[in-house]
mmCIF file with all atom_site columns, C-alpha atoms in Angstrom:
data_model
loop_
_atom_site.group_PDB
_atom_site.id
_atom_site.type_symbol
_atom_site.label_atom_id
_atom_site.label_alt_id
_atom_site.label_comp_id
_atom_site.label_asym_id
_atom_site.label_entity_id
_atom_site.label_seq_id
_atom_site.pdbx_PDB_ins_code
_atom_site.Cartn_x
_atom_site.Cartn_y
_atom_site.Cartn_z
_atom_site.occupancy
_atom_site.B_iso_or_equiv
_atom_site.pdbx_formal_charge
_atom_site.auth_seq_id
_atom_site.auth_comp_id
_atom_site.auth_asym_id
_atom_site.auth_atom_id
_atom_site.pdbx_PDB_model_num
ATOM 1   C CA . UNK A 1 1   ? 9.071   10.986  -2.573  1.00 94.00 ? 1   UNK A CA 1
ATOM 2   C CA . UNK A 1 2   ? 10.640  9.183   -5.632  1.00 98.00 ? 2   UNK A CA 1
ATOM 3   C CA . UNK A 1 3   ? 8.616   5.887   -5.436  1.00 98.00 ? 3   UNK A CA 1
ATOM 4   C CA . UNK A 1 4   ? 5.752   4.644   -4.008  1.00 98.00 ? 4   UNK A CA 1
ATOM 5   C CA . UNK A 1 5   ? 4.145   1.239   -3.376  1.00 98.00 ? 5   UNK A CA 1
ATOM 6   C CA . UNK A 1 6   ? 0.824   0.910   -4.802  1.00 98.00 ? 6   UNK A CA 1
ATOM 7   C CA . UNK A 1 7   ? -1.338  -2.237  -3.314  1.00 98.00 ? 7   UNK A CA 1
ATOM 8   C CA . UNK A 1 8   ? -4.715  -3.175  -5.341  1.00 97.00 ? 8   UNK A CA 1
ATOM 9   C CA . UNK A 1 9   ? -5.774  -6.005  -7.237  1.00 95.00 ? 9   UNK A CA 1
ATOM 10  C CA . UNK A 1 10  ? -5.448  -8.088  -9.676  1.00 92.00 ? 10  UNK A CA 1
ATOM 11  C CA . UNK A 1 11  ? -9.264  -7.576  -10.290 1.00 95.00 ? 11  UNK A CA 1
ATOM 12  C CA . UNK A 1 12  ? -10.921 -4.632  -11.741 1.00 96.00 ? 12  UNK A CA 1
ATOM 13  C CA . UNK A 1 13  ? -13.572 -4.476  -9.299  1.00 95.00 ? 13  UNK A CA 1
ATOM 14  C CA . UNK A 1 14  ? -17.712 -4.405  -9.545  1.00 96.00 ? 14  UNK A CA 1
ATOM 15  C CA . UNK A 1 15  ? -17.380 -0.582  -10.372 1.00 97.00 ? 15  UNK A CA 1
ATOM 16  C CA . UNK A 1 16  ? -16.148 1.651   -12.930 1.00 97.00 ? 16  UNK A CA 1
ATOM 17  C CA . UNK A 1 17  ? -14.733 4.075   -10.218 1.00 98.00 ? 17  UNK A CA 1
ATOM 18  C CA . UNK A 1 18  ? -11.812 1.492   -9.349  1.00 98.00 ? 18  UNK A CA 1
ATOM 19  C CA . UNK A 1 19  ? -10.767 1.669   -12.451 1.00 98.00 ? 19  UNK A CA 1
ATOM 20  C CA . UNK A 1 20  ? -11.157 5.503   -12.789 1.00 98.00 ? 20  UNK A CA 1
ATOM 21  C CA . UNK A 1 21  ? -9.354  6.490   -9.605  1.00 98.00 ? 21  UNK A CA 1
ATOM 22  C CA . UNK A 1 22  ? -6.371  3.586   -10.562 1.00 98.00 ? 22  UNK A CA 1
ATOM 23  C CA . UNK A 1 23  ? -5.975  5.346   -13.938 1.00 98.00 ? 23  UNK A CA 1
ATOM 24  C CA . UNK A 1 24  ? -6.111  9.110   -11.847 1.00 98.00 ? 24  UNK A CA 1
ATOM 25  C CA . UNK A 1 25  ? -3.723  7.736   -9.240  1.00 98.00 ? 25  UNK A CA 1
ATOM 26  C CA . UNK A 1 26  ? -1.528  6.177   -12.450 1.00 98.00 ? 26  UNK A CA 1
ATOM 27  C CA . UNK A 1 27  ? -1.388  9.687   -14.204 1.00 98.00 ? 27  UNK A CA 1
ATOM 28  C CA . UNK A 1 28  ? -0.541  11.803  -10.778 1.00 98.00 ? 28  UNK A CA 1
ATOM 29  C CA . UNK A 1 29  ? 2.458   9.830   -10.787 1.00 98.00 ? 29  UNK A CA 1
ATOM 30  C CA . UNK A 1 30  ? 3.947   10.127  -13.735 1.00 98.00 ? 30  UNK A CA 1
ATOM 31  C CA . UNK A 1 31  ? 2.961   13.928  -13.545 1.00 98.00 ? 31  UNK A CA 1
ATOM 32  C CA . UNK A 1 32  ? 4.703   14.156  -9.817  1.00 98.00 ? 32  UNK A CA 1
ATOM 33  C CA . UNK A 1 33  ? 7.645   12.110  -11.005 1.00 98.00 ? 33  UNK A CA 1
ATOM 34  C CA . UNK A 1 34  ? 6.706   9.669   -8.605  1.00 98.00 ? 34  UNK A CA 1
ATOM 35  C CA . UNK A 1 35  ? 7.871   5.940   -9.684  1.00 98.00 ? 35  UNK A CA 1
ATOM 36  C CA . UNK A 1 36  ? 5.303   3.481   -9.376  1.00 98.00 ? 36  UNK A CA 1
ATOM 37  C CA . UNK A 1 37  ? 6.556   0.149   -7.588  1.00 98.00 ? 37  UNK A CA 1
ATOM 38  C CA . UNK A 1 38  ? 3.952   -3.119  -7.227  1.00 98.00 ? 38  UNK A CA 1
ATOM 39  C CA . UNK A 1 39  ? 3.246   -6.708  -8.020  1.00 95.00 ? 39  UNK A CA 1
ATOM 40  C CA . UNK A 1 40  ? 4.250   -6.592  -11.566 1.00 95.00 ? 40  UNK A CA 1
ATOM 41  C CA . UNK A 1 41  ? 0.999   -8.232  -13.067 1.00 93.00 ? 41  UNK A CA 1
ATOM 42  C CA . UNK A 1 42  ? -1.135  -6.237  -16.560 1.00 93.00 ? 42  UNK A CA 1
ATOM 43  C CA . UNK A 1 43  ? -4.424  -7.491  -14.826 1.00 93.00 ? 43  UNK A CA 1
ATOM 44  C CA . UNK A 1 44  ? -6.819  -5.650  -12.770 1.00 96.00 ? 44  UNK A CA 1
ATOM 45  C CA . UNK A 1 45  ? -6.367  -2.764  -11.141 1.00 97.00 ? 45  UNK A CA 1
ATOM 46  C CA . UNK A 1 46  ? -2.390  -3.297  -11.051 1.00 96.00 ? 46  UNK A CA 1
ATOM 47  C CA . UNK A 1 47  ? -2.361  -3.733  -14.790 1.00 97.00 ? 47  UNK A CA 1
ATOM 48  C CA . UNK A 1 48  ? -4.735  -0.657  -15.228 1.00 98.00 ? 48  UNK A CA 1
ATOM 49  C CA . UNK A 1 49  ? -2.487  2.103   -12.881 1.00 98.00 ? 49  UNK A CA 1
ATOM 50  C CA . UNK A 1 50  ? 0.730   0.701   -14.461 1.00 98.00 ? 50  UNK A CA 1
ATOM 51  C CA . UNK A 1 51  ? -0.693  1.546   -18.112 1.00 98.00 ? 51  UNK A CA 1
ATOM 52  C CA . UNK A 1 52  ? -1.610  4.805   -16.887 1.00 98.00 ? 52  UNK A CA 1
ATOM 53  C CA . UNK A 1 53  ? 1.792   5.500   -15.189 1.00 98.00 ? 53  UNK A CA 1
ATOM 54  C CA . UNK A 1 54  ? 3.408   4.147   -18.540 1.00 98.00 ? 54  UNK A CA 1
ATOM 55  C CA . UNK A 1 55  ? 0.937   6.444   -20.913 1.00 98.00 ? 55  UNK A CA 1
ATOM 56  C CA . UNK A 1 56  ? 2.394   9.352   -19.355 1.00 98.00 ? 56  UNK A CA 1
ATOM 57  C CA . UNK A 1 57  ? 6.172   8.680   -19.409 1.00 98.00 ? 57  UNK A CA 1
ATOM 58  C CA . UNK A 1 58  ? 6.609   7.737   -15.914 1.00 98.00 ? 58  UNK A CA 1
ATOM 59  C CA . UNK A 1 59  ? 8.736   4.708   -14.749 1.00 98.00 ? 59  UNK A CA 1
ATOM 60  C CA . UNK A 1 60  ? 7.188   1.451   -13.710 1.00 98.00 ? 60  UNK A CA 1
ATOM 61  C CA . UNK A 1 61  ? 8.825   -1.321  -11.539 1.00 98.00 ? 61  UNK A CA 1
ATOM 62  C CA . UNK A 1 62  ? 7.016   -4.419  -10.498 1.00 97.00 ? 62  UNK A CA 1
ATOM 63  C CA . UNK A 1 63  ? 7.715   -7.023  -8.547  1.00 97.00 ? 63  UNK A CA 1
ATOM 64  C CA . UNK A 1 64  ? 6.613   -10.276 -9.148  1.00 95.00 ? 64  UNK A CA 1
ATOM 65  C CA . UNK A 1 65  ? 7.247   -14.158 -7.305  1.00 93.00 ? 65  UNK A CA 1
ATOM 66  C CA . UNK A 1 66  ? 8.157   -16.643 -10.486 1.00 91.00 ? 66  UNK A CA 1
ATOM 67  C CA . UNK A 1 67  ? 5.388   -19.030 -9.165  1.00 89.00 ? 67  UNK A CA 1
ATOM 68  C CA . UNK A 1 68  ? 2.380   -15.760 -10.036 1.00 86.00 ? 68  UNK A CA 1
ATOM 69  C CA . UNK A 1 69  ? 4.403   -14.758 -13.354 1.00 80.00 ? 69  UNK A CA 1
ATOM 70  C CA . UNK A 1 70  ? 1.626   -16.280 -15.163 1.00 71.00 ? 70  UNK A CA 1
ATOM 71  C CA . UNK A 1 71  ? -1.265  -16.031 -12.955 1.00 71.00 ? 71  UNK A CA 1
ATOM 72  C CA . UNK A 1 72  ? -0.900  -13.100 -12.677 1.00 62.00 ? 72  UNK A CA 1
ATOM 73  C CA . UNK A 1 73  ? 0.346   -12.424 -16.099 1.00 84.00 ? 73  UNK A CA 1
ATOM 74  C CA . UNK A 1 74  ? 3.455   -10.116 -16.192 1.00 91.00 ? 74  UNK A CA 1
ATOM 75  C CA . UNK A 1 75  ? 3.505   -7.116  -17.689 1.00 94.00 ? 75  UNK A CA 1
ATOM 76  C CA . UNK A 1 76  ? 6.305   -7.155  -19.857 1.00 92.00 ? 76  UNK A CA 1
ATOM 77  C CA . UNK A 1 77  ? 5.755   -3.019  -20.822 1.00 95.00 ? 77  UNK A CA 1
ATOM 78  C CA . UNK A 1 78  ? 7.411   -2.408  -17.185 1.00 97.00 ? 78  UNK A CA 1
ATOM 79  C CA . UNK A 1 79  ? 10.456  0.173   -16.966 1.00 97.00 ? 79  UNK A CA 1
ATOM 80  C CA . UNK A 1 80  ? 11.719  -2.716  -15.079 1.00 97.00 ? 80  UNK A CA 1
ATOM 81  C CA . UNK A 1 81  ? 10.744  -5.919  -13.743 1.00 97.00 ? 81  UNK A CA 1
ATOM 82  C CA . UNK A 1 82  ? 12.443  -7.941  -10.275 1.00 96.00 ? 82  UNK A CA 1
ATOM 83  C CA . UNK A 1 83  ? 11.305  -11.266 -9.800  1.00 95.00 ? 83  UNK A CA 1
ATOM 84  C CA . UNK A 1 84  ? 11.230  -13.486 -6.051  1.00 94.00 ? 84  UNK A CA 1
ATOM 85  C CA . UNK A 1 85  ? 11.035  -16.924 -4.712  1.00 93.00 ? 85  UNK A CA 1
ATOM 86  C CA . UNK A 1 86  ? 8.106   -16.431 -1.895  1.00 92.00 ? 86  UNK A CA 1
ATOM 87  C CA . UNK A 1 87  ? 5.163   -13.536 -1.340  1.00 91.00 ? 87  UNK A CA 1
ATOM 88  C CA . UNK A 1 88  ? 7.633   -12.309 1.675   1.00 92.00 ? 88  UNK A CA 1
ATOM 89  C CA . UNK A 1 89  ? 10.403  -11.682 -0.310  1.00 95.00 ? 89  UNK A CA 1
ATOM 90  C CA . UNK A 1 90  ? 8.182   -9.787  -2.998  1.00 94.00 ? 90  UNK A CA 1
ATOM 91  C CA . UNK A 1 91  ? 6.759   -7.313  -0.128  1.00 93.00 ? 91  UNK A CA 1
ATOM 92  C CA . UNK A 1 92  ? 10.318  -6.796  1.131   1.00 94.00 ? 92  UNK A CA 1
ATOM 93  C CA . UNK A 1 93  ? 11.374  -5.987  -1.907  1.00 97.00 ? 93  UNK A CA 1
ATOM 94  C CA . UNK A 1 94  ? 8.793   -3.552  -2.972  1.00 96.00 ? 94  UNK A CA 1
ATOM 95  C CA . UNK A 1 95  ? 9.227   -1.811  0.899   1.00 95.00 ? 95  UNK A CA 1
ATOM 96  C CA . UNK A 1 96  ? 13.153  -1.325  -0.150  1.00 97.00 ? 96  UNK A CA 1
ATOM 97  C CA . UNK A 1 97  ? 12.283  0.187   -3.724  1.00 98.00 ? 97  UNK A CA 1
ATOM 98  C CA . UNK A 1 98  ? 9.655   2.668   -2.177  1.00 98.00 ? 98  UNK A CA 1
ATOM 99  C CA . UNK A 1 99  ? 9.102   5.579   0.251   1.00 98.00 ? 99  UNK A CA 1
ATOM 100 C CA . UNK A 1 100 ? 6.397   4.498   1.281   1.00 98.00 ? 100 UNK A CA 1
ATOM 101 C CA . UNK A 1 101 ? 2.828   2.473   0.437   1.00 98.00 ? 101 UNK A CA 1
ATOM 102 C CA . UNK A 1 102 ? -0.538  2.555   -0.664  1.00 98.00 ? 102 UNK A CA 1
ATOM 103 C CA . UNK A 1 103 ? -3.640  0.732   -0.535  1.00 98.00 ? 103 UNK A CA 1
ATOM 104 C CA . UNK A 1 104 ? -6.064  0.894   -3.182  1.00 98.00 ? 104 UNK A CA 1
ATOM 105 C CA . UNK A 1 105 ? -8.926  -1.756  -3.108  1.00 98.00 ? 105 UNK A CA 1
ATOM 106 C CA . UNK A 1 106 ? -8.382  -5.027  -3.665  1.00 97.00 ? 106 UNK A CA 1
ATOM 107 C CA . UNK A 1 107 ? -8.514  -8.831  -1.512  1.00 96.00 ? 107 UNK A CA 1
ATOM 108 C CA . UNK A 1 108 ? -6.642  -11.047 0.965   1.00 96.00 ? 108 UNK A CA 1
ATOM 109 C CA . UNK A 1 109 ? -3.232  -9.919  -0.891  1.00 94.00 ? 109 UNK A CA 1
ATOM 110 C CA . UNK A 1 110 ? -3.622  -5.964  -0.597  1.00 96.00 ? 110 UNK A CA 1
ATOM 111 C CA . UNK A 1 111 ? -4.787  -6.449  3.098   1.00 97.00 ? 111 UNK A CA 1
ATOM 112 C CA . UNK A 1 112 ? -2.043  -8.735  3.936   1.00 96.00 ? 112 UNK A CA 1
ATOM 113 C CA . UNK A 1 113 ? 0.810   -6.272  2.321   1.00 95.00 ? 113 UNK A CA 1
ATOM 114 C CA . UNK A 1 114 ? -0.539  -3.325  3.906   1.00 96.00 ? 114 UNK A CA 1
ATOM 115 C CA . UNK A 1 115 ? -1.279  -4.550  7.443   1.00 96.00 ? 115 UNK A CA 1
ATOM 116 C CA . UNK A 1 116 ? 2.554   -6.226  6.993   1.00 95.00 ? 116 UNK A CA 1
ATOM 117 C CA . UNK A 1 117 ? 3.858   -3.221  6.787   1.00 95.00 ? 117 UNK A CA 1
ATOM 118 C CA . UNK A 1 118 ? 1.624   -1.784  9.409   1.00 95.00 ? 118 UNK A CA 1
ATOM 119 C CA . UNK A 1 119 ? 3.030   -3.712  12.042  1.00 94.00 ? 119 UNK A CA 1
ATOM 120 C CA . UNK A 1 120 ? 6.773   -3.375  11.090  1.00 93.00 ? 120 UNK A CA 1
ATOM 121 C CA . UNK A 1 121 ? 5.923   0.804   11.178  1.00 93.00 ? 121 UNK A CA 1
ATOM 122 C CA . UNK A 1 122 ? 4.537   -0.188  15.132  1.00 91.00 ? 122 UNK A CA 1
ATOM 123 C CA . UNK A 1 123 ? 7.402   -2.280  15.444  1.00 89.00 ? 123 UNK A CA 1
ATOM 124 C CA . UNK A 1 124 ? 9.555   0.953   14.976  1.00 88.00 ? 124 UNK A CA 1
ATOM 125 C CA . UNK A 1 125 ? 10.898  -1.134  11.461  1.00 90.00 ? 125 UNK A CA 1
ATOM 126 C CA . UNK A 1 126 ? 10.554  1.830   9.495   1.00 93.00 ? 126 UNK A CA 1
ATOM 127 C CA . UNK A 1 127 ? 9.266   5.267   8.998   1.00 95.00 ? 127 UNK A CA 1
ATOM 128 C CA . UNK A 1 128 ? 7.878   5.541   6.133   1.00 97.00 ? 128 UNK A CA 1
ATOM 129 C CA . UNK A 1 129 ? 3.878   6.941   5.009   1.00 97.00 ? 129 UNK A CA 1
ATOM 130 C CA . UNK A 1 130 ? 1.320   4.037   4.169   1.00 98.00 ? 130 UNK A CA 1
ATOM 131 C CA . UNK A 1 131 ? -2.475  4.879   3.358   1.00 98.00 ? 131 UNK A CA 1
ATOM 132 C CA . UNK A 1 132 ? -5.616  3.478   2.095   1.00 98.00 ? 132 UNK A CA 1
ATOM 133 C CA . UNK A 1 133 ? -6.901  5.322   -1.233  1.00 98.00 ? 133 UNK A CA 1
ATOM 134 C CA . UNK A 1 134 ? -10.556 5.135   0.205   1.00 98.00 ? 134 UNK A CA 1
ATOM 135 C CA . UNK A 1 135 ? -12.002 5.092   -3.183  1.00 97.00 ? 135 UNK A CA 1
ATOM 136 C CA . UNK A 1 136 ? -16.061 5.389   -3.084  1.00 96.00 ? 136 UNK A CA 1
ATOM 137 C CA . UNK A 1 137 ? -15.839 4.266   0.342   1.00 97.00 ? 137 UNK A CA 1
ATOM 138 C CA . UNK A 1 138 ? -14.613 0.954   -0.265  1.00 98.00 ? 138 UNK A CA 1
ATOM 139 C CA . UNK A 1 139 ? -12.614 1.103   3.003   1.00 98.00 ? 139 UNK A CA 1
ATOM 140 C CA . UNK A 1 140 ? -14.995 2.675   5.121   1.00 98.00 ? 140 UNK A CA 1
ATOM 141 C CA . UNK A 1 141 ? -15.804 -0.673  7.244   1.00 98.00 ? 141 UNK A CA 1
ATOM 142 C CA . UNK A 1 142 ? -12.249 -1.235  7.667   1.00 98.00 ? 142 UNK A CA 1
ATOM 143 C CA . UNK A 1 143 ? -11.313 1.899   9.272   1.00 97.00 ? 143 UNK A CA 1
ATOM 144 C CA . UNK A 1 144 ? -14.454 1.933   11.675  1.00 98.00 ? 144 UNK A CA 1
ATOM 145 C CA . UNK A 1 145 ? -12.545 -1.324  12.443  1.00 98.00 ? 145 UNK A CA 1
ATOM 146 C CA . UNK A 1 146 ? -9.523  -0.092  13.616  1.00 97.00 ? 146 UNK A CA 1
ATOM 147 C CA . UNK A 1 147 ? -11.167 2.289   15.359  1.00 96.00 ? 147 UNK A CA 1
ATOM 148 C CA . UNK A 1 148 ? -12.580 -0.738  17.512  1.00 97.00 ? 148 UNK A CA 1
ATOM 149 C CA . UNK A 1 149 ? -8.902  -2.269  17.863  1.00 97.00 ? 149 UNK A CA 1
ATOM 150 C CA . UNK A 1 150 ? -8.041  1.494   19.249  1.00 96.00 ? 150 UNK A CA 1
ATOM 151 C CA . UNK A 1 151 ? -11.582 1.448   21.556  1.00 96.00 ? 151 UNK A CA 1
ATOM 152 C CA . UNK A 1 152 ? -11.152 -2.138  22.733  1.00 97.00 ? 152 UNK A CA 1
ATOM 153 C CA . UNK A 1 153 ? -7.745  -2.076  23.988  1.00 94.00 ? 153 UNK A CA 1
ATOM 154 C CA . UNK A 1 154 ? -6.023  -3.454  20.927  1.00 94.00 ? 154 UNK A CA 1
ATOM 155 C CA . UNK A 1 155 ? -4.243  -0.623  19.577  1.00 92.00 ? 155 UNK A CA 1
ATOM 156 C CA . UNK A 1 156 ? -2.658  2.415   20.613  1.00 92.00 ? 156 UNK A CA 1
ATOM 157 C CA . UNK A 1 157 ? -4.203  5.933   19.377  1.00 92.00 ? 157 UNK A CA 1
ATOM 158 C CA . UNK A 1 158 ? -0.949  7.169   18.333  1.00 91.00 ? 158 UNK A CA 1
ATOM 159 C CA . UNK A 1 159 ? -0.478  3.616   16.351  1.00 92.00 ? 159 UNK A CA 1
ATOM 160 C CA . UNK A 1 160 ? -3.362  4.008   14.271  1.00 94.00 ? 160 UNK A CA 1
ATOM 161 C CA . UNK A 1 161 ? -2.065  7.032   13.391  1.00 93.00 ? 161 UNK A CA 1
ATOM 162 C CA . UNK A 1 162 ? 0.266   4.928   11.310  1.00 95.00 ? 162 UNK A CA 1
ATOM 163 C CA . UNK A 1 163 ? -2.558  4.449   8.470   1.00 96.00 ? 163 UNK A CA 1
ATOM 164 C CA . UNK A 1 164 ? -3.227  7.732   6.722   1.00 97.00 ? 164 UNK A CA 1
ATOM 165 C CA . UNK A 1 165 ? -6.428  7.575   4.884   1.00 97.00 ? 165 UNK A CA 1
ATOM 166 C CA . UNK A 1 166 ? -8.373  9.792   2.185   1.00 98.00 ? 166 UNK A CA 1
ATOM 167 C CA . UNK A 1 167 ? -10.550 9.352   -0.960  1.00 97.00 ? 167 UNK A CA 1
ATOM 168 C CA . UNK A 1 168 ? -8.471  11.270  -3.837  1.00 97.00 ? 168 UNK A CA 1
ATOM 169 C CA . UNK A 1 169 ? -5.070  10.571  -5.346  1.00 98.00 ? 169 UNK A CA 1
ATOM 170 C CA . UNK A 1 170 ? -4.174  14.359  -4.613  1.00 98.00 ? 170 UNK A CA 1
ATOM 171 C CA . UNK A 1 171 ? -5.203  14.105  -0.863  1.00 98.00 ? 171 UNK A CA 1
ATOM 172 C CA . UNK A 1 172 ? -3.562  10.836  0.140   1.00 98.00 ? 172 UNK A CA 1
ATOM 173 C CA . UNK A 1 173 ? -0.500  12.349  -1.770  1.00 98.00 ? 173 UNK A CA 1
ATOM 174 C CA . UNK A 1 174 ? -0.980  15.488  0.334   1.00 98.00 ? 174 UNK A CA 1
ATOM 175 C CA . UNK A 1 175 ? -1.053  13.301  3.625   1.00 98.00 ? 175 UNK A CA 1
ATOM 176 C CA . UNK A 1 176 ? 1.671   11.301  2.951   1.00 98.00 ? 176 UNK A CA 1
ATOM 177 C CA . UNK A 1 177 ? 4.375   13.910  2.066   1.00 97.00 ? 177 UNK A CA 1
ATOM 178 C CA . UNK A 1 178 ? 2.892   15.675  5.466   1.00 97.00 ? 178 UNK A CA 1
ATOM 179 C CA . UNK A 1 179 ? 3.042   12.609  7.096   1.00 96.00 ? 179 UNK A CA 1
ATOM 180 C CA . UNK A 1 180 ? 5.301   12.974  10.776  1.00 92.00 ? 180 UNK A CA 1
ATOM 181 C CA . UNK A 1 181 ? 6.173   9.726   11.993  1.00 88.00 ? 181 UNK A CA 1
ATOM 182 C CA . UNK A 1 182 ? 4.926   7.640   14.995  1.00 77.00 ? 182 UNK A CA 1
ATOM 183 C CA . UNK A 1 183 ? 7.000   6.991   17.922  1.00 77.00 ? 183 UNK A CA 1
ATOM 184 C CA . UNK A 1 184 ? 5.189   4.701   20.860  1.00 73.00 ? 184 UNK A CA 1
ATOM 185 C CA . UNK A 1 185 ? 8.046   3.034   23.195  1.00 68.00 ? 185 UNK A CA 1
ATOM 186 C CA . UNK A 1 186 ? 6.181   1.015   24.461  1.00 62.00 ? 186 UNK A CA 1
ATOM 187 C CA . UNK A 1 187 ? 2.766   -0.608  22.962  1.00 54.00 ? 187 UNK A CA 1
ATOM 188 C CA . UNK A 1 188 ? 2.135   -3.272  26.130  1.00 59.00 ? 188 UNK A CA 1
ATOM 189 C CA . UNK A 1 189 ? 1.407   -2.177  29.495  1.00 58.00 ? 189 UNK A CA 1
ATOM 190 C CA . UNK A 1 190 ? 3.824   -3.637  32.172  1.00 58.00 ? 190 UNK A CA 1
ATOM 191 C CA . UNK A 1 191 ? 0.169   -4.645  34.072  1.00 61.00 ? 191 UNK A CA 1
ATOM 192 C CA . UNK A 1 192 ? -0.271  -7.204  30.998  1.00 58.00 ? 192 UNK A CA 1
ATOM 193 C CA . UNK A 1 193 ? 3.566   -8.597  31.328  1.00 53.00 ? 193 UNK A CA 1
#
């Protein structure tokens, strides 16, 4: 892996260990020689793994829409910095500059990127490892969740298997350089056609 996708907010969080973990996550990077690619803001949690990335010589590219440039205040420290017109083009972009994705916490917008890119992995788009950085258990709900989608019907076991999950930088690292692709041919049942 020579880049990964990091998706967390542009919010610090309620508690100190989002911040911690962002700064870990930051440092294992640079130290794997692992590029860091996200949103290209020096707020929150995307400001705070960036710095840490940066602090230990590793390279930085963010990716920011010209309409969030200032709401979500650029970080203009960046190895480099590509800027889009919409949200879509921004999570396109950061798919193409990375091996693969993951979710730290954060709201709607880290949701909506990884779950994006969820669905194009089901829709056979792509290949590559995404995970959740389950960081004090801040994801816990979530992936009882899915487990619902897989119990109700929803969502195919071996589909699920598309979202890797652990608590520490080192283990979702671990997972997603072991990670062996999912290959469903068919994810509706001819009964439901």
């Amino acid at each position: 892996m020579q880049a990964l996708t990091v998706f967390c907010g542009a919010n610090t969080g309620s508690d100190p260990v989002y911040t911690e973990v962002a700064r870990q996550m930051g440092h294992l990077l640079a130290s794997e020689g692992i590029a860091l690619v996200y949103g290209g803001g020096k707020v929150g949690l995307m400001g705070v793994i960036a710095d840490a990335v940066l602090e230990k010589g590793g390279k930085v590219i963010g990716v920011i829409p010209h309409f969030l440039a200032h709401k979500e205040v650029e970080h203009t420290g960046v190895t480099e910095m590509h800027y889009s017109e919409t949200m879509h083009e921004r999570k396109m972009k950061m798919f193409e500059l990375s091996d693969g994705a993951i979710a730290m916490p954060g709201g709607f917008g880290t949701l909506d990127e990884l779950f994006e890119l969820c669905t194009w992995a089901q829709l056979g788009h792509h290949e590559k490892p995404l995970a959740i950085l389950n960081v004090n258990g801040f994801y816990d709900t979530l992936l009882q969740f899915l487990n619902r989608v897989v119990s109700d019907g929803f969502l195919k076991i071996e589909n699920r298997g598309i979202i890797l999950d652990a608590a520490q930088p080192t283990e979702v690292l671990k997972k997603m350089r072991n990670y062996q692709p999912v290959h469903v041919p068919k994810w509706i049942r001819k009964e439901d056609i």
